[in-house]
CSV table of C-alpha atoms in Angstrom, one decimal:
chain,number,residue,atom,x,y,z
A,401,UNK,CA,224.9,202.0,153.0
A,402,UNK,CA,221.4,201.8,151.9
A,403,UNK,CA,219.9,198.4,152.1
A,404,UNK,CA,217.9,197.4,149.1
A,405,UNK,CA,214.8,195.5,150.1
A,406,UNK,CA,214.1,192.4,148.0
A,407,UNK,CA,210.6,192.0,146.7
A,408,UNK,CA,209.4,188.7,148.1
A,409,UNK,CA,208.4,186.2,145.4
A,410,UNK,CA,204.9,184.8,145.4
A,411,UNK,CA,204.7,181.8,147.6
A,412,UNK,CA,204.4,178.5,145.7
A,413,UNK,CA,201.2,176.6,146.5
A,414,UNK,CA,201.7,174.3,149.4
A,415,UNK,CA,201.6,170.5,149.1
A,416,UNK,CA,198.3,170.4,151.1
A,417,UNK,CA,196.7,172.9,148.8
A,418,UNK,CA,197.8,171.0,145.7
A,419,UNK,CA,196.4,167.7,147.1
A,420,UNK,CA,193.1,169.3,148.3
A,421,UNK,CA,192.4,170.8,144.9
A,422,UNK,CA,192.7,167.4,143.1
A,423,UNK,CA,189.2,166.0,144.0
A,424,UNK,CA,187.7,169.4,143.1
A,425,UNK,CA,189.3,169.3,139.7
A,426,UNK,CA,188.4,165.7,139.2
A,427,UNK,CA,184.7,166.0,139.9
A,428,UNK,CA,184.5,169.3,138.0
A,429,UNK,CA,186.0,167.5,135.0
A,430,UNK,CA,183.4,164.7,135.3
A,431,UNK,CA,180.7,167.3,135.5
A,432,UNK,CA,181.9,169.3,132.5
A,433,UNK,CA,182.7,166.2,130.3
A,434,UNK,CA,179.1,165.5,129.0
A,435,UNK,CA,178.7,169.2,128.1
A,436,UNK,CA,182.0,169.2,126.1
A,437,UNK,CA,181.1,165.8,124.6
A,438,UNK,CA,177.9,167.3,123.1
A,439,UNK,CA,180.1,169.5,120.8
A,440,UNK,CA,182.5,166.6,119.9
A,441,UNK,CA,180.1,164.7,117.7
A,442,UNK,CA,180.8,161.5,119.7
A,443,UNK,CA,178.6,162.2,122.7
A,444,UNK,CA,177.4,158.6,123.0
A,445,UNK,CA,180.9,157.1,123.0
A,446,UNK,CA,182.3,159.6,125.5
A,447,UNK,CA,179.4,159.2,127.9
A,448,UNK,CA,179.6,155.4,127.8
A,449,UNK,CA,183.4,155.5,128.4
A,450,UNK,CA,183.3,158.0,131.2
A,451,UNK,CA,180.3,156.3,132.8
A,452,UNK,CA,182.4,153.1,132.9
A,453,UNK,CA,185.3,155.0,134.4
A,454,UNK,CA,183.1,156.4,137.2
A,455,UNK,CA,181.6,152.9,138.0
A,456,UNK,CA,185.0,151.4,138.3
A,457,UNK,CA,186.1,154.4,140.2
A,458,UNK,CA,183.5,153.5,142.9
A,459,UNK,CA,184.7,149.9,142.9
A,460,UNK,CA,188.4,150.9,143.2
A,461,UNK,CA,187.6,153.5,145.9
A,462,UNK,CA,185.7,150.7,147.8
A,463,UNK,CA,188.9,148.6,147.7
A,464,UNK,CA,191.1,151.5,148.6
A,465,UNK,CA,189.1,152.0,151.8
A,466,UNK,CA,190.4,148.6,153.1
A,467,UNK,CA,193.6,148.3,151.1
A,468,UNK,CA,195.0,151.8,151.4
A,469,UNK,CA,193.7,152.5,155.0
A,470,UNK,CA,193.5,149.1,156.5
A,471,UNK,CA,196.3,147.2,154.6
A,472,UNK,CA,193.8,144.4,153.7
A,473,UNK,CA,194.7,143.1,150.3
A,474,UNK,CA,191.4,141.5,149.1
A,475,UNK,CA,191.9,139.4,145.9
A,476,UNK,CA,188.2,138.6,145.6
A,477,UNK,CA,186.6,142.1,145.6
A,478,UNK,CA,185.2,141.6,142.1
A,479,UNK,CA,182.7,139.1,143.7
A,480,UNK,CA,180.8,142.2,145.0
A,481,UNK,CA,180.6,143.6,141.5
A,482,UNK,CA,179.1,140.3,140.4
A,483,UNK,CA,176.7,140.2,143.4
A,484,UNK,CA,175.4,143.7,142.6
A,485,UNK,CA,175.1,142.9,138.9
A,486,UNK,CA,173.4,139.5,139.4
A,487,UNK,CA,170.9,141.0,141.9
A,488,UNK,CA,169.8,143.4,139.1
A,489,UNK,CA,169.7,140.7,136.5
A,490,UNK,CA,167.9,138.0,138.5
A,491,UNK,CA,165.3,140.4,140.0
A,492,UNK,CA,164.6,141.9,136.6
A,493,UNK,CA,164.1,138.4,135.1
A,494,UNK,CA,161.4,137.9,137.7
A,495,UNK,CA,159.6,141.1,137.0
A,496,UNK,CA,161.2,143.3,139.7
A,497,UNK,CA,162.7,146.0,137.4
A,498,UNK,CA,162.7,149.0,139.8
A,499,UNK,CA,166.1,150.1,141.1
A,500,UNK,CA,164.4,151.1,144.4
A,501,UNK,CA,163.8,147.3,144.9
A,502,UNK,CA,167.0,146.0,143.2
A,503,UNK,CA,169.6,148.3,144.8
A,504,UNK,CA,168.6,147.7,148.5
A,505,UNK,CA,168.5,143.9,147.9
A,506,UNK,CA,171.9,144.1,146.1
A,507,UNK,CA,173.5,146.1,148.9
A,508,UNK,CA,172.0,143.8,151.5
A,509,UNK,CA,173.3,140.7,149.7
A,510,UNK,CA,176.8,142.4,149.4
A,511,UNK,CA,176.8,143.3,153.1
A,512,UNK,CA,175.8,139.7,154.1
A,513,UNK,CA,178.5,138.1,151.9
A,514,UNK,CA,181.1,140.6,153.1
A,515,UNK,CA,180.1,140.0,156.8
A,516,UNK,CA,180.3,136.2,156.5
A,517,UNK,CA,183.5,136.0,154.4
A,518,UNK,CA,185.1,138.9,156.2
A,519,UNK,CA,184.5,137.3,159.6
A,520,UNK,CA,186.4,134.2,158.4
A,521,UNK,CA,189.1,135.9,156.3
A,522,UNK,CA,190.0,138.5,158.9
A,523,UNK,CA,191.1,135.8,161.3
A,524,UNK,CA,194.1,135.3,158.9
A,525,UNK,CA,196.8,137.8,157.9
A,526,UNK,CA,199.1,138.5,155.0
A,527,UNK,CA,199.2,136.0,152.2
A,528,UNK,CA,196.7,133.8,153.9
A,529,UNK,CA,194.1,136.7,153.8
A,530,UNK,CA,194.9,137.2,150.1
A,531,UNK,CA,194.4,133.5,149.3
A,532,UNK,CA,191.2,133.1,151.3
A,533,UNK,CA,189.5,136.2,149.8
A,534,UNK,CA,190.6,134.8,146.4
A,535,UNK,CA,189.0,131.5,147.3
A,536,UNK,CA,185.7,133.1,148.3
A,537,UNK,CA,185.7,135.2,145.1
A,538,UNK,CA,186.2,132.1,143.0
A,539,UNK,CA,183.5,130.2,144.9
A,540,UNK,CA,181.0,132.9,143.9
A,541,UNK,CA,182.3,132.9,140.3
A,542,UNK,CA,181.8,129.1,139.9
A,543,UNK,CA,178.3,129.5,141.6
A,544,UNK,CA,177.4,132.0,138.9
A,545,UNK,CA,178.6,129.8,136.1
A,546,UNK,CA,176.3,127.0,137.4
A,547,UNK,CA,173.2,129.2,137.3
A,548,UNK,CA,171.8,127.7,134.1
A,549,UNK,CA,168.4,129.5,134.3
A,550,UNK,CA,170.3,132.9,134.4
A,551,UNK,CA,172.7,132.2,131.5
A,552,UNK,CA,175.3,130.1,133.2
A,553,UNK,CA,178.8,130.8,131.8
A,554,UNK,CA,177.4,132.9,128.9
A,555,UNK,CA,175.7,135.4,131.3
A,556,UNK,CA,172.4,137.1,130.8
A,557,UNK,CA,171.2,140.1,128.8
A,558,UNK,CA,169.0,142.7,130.5
A,559,UNK,CA,165.8,143.5,128.6
A,560,UNK,CA,166.3,147.1,129.6
A,561,UNK,CA,167.9,149.3,132.2
A,562,UNK,CA,166.3,149.5,135.6
A,563,UNK,CA,163.3,151.7,136.3
A,564,UNK,CA,163.2,154.4,139.0
A,565,UNK,CA,159.8,154.6,140.7
A,566,UNK,CA,158.3,153.2,137.6
A,567,UNK,CA,160.0,155.7,135.2
A,568,UNK,CA,162.5,154.7,132.6
A,569,UNK,CA,165.0,157.6,133.4
A,570,UNK,CA,168.0,155.4,133.1
A,571,UNK,CA,167.4,154.6,129.5
A,572,UNK,CA,168.7,158.1,128.7
A,573,UNK,CA,172.5,157.9,128.6
A,574,UNK,CA,172.8,161.5,129.8
A,575,UNK,CA,170.6,161.0,132.8
A,576,UNK,CA,172.4,157.7,133.6
A,577,UNK,CA,175.7,159.5,133.5
A,578,UNK,CA,174.6,162.1,136.0
A,579,UNK,CA,173.2,159.4,138.3
A,580,UNK,CA,176.5,157.5,138.2
A,581,UNK,CA,178.3,160.8,139.0
A,582,UNK,CA,176.0,161.4,142.0
A,583,UNK,CA,176.7,157.9,143.2
A,584,UNK,CA,180.5,158.4,142.8
A,585,UNK,CA,180.3,161.7,144.7
A,586,UNK,CA,178.2,160.2,147.4
A,587,UNK,CA,180.5,157.2,147.8
A,588,UNK,CA,183.5,159.6,147.9
A,589,UNK,CA,181.8,161.8,150.5
A,590,UNK,CA,181.0,158.7,152.6
A,591,UNK,CA,184.5,157.3,152.4
A,592,UNK,CA,186.1,160.6,153.2
A,593,UNK,CA,183.9,161.1,156.3
A,594,UNK,CA,184.8,157.5,157.4
A,595,UNK,CA,188.5,158.1,156.9
A,596,UNK,CA,188.6,161.4,158.9
A,597,UNK,CA,186.4,160.0,161.7
A,598,UNK,CA,187.5,158.2,164.9
A,599,UNK,CA,186.7,155.0,163.1
A,600,UNK,CA,189.1,155.9,160.3
A,601,UNK,CA,191.9,156.8,162.7
A,602,UNK,CA,191.5,153.4,164.4
A,603,UNK,CA,191.5,151.7,161.1
A,604,UNK,CA,194.8,153.4,160.1
A,605,UNK,CA,196.2,152.5,163.5
A,606,UNK,CA,195.5,148.8,162.9
A,607,UNK,CA,197.3,149.1,159.6
A,608,UNK,CA,200.4,150.5,161.3
A,609,UNK,CA,200.3,148.2,164.4
A,610,UNK,CA,197.3,146.1,165.3
A,611,UNK,CA,198.9,144.8,168.5
A,612,UNK,CA,199.5,148.3,169.9
A,613,UNK,CA,195.9,149.3,169.0
A,614,UNK,CA,194.6,146.3,170.9
A,615,UNK,CA,196.9,147.1,173.9
A,616,UNK,CA,195.3,150.6,174.2
A,617,UNK,CA,191.8,149.2,174.3
A,618,UNK,CA,190.6,148.8,170.7
A,619,UNK,CA,189.5,145.6,169.0
A,620,UNK,CA,191.0,145.7,165.5
A,621,UNK,CA,188.9,142.8,164.2
A,622,UNK,CA,185.6,144.7,164.7
A,623,UNK,CA,186.9,147.8,162.9
A,624,UNK,CA,188.4,145.8,160.1
A,625,UNK,CA,185.2,143.8,159.7
A,626,UNK,CA,183.0,146.9,159.6
A,627,UNK,CA,185.3,148.5,157.0
A,628,UNK,CA,185.2,145.3,154.9
A,629,UNK,CA,181.4,145.3,155.0
A,630,UNK,CA,181.2,149.0,154.0
A,631,UNK,CA,183.7,148.3,151.2
A,632,UNK,CA,181.6,145.4,150.0
A,633,UNK,CA,178.4,147.4,149.9
A,634,UNK,CA,180.1,150.2,147.8
A,635,UNK,CA,181.4,147.6,145.4
A,636,UNK,CA,178.0,146.0,145.2
A,637,UNK,CA,176.6,149.4,144.2
A,638,UNK,CA,179.2,149.6,141.5
A,639,UNK,CA,178.0,146.2,140.3
A,640,UNK,CA,174.4,147.4,140.0
A,641,UNK,CA,175.5,150.4,137.9
A,642,UNK,CA,177.8,148.3,135.8
A,643,UNK,CA,175.0,145.8,134.9
A,644,UNK,CA,172.8,148.7,133.9
A,645,UNK,CA,175.5,150.4,131.9
A,646,UNK,CA,176.3,147.2,129.9
A,647,UNK,CA,172.7,145.9,130.0
A,648,UNK,CA,174.4,142.5,130.6
A,649,UNK,CA,175.8,140.5,133.5
A,650,UNK,CA,178.0,137.4,133.4
A,651,UNK,CA,180.4,135.5,135.7
A,652,UNK,CA,183.3,137.5,134.0
A,653,UNK,CA,182.3,140.4,136.3
A,654,UNK,CA,183.7,138.5,139.3
A,655,UNK,CA,186.8,136.7,138.0
A,656,UNK,CA,190.1,136.9,139.9
A,657,UNK,CA,191.5,138.8,137.0
A,658,UNK,CA,188.9,141.6,137.5
A,659,UNK,CA,189.9,141.7,141.2
A,660,UNK,CA,193.5,142.0,140.2
A,661,UNK,CA,192.6,144.9,137.9
A,662,UNK,CA,190.9,146.7,140.8
A,663,UNK,CA,194.0,146.3,142.9
A,664,UNK,CA,196.1,147.7,140.0
A,665,UNK,CA,193.8,150.7,139.7
A,666,UNK,CA,194.2,151.5,143.4
A,667,UNK,CA,198.0,151.1,143.3
A,668,UNK,CA,198.3,153.0,140.0
A,669,UNK,CA,196.3,156.0,141.4
A,670,UNK,CA,198.0,155.9,144.8
A,671,UNK,CA,197.1,154.0,147.9
A,672,UNK,CA,195.2,155.7,150.7
A,673,UNK,CA,193.9,158.8,148.9
A,674,UNK,CA,190.4,157.7,147.7
A,675,UNK,CA,190.4,160.1,144.7
A,676,UNK,CA,193.7,158.5,143.7
A,677,UNK,CA,191.7,155.3,143.2
A,678,UNK,CA,189.3,157.1,140.9
A,679,UNK,CA,192.3,158.6,139.0
A,680,UNK,CA,193.8,155.1,138.8
A,681,UNK,CA,190.6,153.7,137.4
A,682,UNK,CA,190.5,156.4,134.8
A,683,UNK,CA,194.1,156.0,133.8
A,684,UNK,CA,193.7,152.2,133.6
A,685,UNK,CA,190.5,152.2,131.5
A,686,UNK,CA,191.6,155.1,129.2
A,687,UNK,CA,195.0,153.4,128.5
A,688,UNK,CA,193.1,150.1,127.8
A,689,UNK,CA,190.8,152.0,125.4
A,690,UNK,CA,193.3,154.1,123.5
A,691,UNK,CA,196.6,152.2,123.7
A,692,UNK,CA,196.0,150.0,120.5
A,693,UNK,CA,195.4,153.1,118.4
A,694,UNK,CA,198.4,154.9,120.0
A,695,UNK,CA,200.7,151.9,119.2
A,696,UNK,CA,199.4,151.8,115.7
A,697,UNK,CA,200.1,155.5,115.2
A,698,UNK,CA,203.5,155.5,117.0
A,699,UNK,CA,204.8,152.6,114.9
A,700,UNK,CA,204.4,154.5,111.6
A,701,UNK,CA,207.9,153.6,110.5
A,702,UNK,CA,207.1,149.8,110.6
A,703,UNK,CA,205.5,147.7,107.9
A,704,UNK,CA,201.7,147.8,108.0
A,705,UNK,CA,201.5,144.1,108.8
A,706,UNK,CA,203.8,144.6,111.8
A,707,UNK,CA,201.8,147.7,112.9
A,708,UNK,CA,198.6,145.7,112.8
A,709,UNK,CA,200.1,142.9,114.8
A,710,UNK,CA,201.5,145.3,117.4
A,711,UNK,CA,198.1,147.0,117.8
A,712,UNK,CA,196.3,143.6,118.0
A,713,UNK,CA,198.7,142.4,120.8
A,714,UNK,CA,198.6,145.7,122.7
A,715,UNK,CA,198.3,143.9,126.1
A,716,UNK,CA,201.9,142.8,125.7
A,717,UNK,CA,202.8,146.5,126.0
A,718,UNK,CA,200.0,147.4,128.4
A,719,UNK,CA,201.1,145.1,131.2
A,720,UNK,CA,204.8,146.1,131.3
A,721,UNK,CA,203.8,149.8,130.9
A,722,UNK,CA,201.6,149.7,134.0
A,723,UNK,CA,204.3,147.9,136.0
A,724,UNK,CA,206.9,150.5,135.0
A,725,UNK,CA,204.5,153.3,136.0
A,726,UNK,CA,204.0,151.7,139.4
A,727,UNK,CA,207.7,151.0,139.9
A,728,UNK,CA,209.0,154.4,138.9
A,729,UNK,CA,206.1,156.6,140.1
A,730,UNK,CA,206.3,155.6,143.8
A,731,UNK,CA,203.0,156.2,145.4
A,732,UNK,CA,201.2,156.1,142.0
A,733,UNK,CA,199.9,159.1,140.3
A,734,UNK,CA,199.0,160.8,143.6
A,735,UNK,CA,202.6,160.1,144.7
A,736,UNK,CA,203.8,162.4,141.8
A,737,UNK,CA,201.7,165.2,143.1
A,738,UNK,CA,203.0,164.7,146.7
A,739,UNK,CA,206.6,165.3,145.6
A,740,UNK,CA,207.8,168.8,146.5
A,741,UNK,CA,208.4,171.1,143.5
A,742,UNK,CA,211.5,173.1,143.6
A,743,UNK,CA,212.1,176.1,141.6
């Protein structure tokens, strides 16, 4: 009998290959977006929206570094956004408008606040850690509301975006977009190098079993505190960019609700993947932006008054929708990509 040799089918891309290509596709999309937006007729709107996505991507990635890899649920991380933003606003109001002055001071303030609050918070665990980070965040929030010379509860408007070495490069939305993309790429590269280093392996070990890590000679507190400070610095950078993007800063930057949104972005994208946090931030902000219009269009069969009411109260749909996505897409959006494809 003659055996008929079967032609082997082309191997499906491995799980590792699929996951490795995600950040490449993500950053390529960000790089191509302004070029595509130029032909859409709504370049200013697209650039503004995607710039905001990238800024919150940095903040969410900063939180993912300690939440996804260190199991540290910080409910006060928006405080670092506020610190970065207020550093820009307060310095600008006193004549220091150059980002080369503002950003180092903002990052130093974020690092100092993270070191002091982290040194206290990390002596607790679980729900106590959550509550004490929330308390520190609210403390900074109420401090900002009491700063009457800088707008108090109403916040303060920036006269213009920061200068760079005396040049007004950031006034151009296109240039500002690319600077935000470079900051996002730099923050991602830094976070990825930390995660794959010995430091990152120890941090993941403390997440799994802190007692065992201590038994083999490591001191989890030091590694967790260092990660918390790095995370705070990255979130402070996001705050600097956010203040320049909005040309406005207020205590609302650092509310506990904003901290909750950052946690939701990380969980939505997928814990412990870094680029998942960026994807989660994009999904959250894009849903927030377009859901009212989608609801209005999808409810075409209802009376116009009912459609308008539904679009106006879109948050009643937005909240449950996010919860359903998190519940049924275990591991978030990145979790869907990790599932093996059969066929």
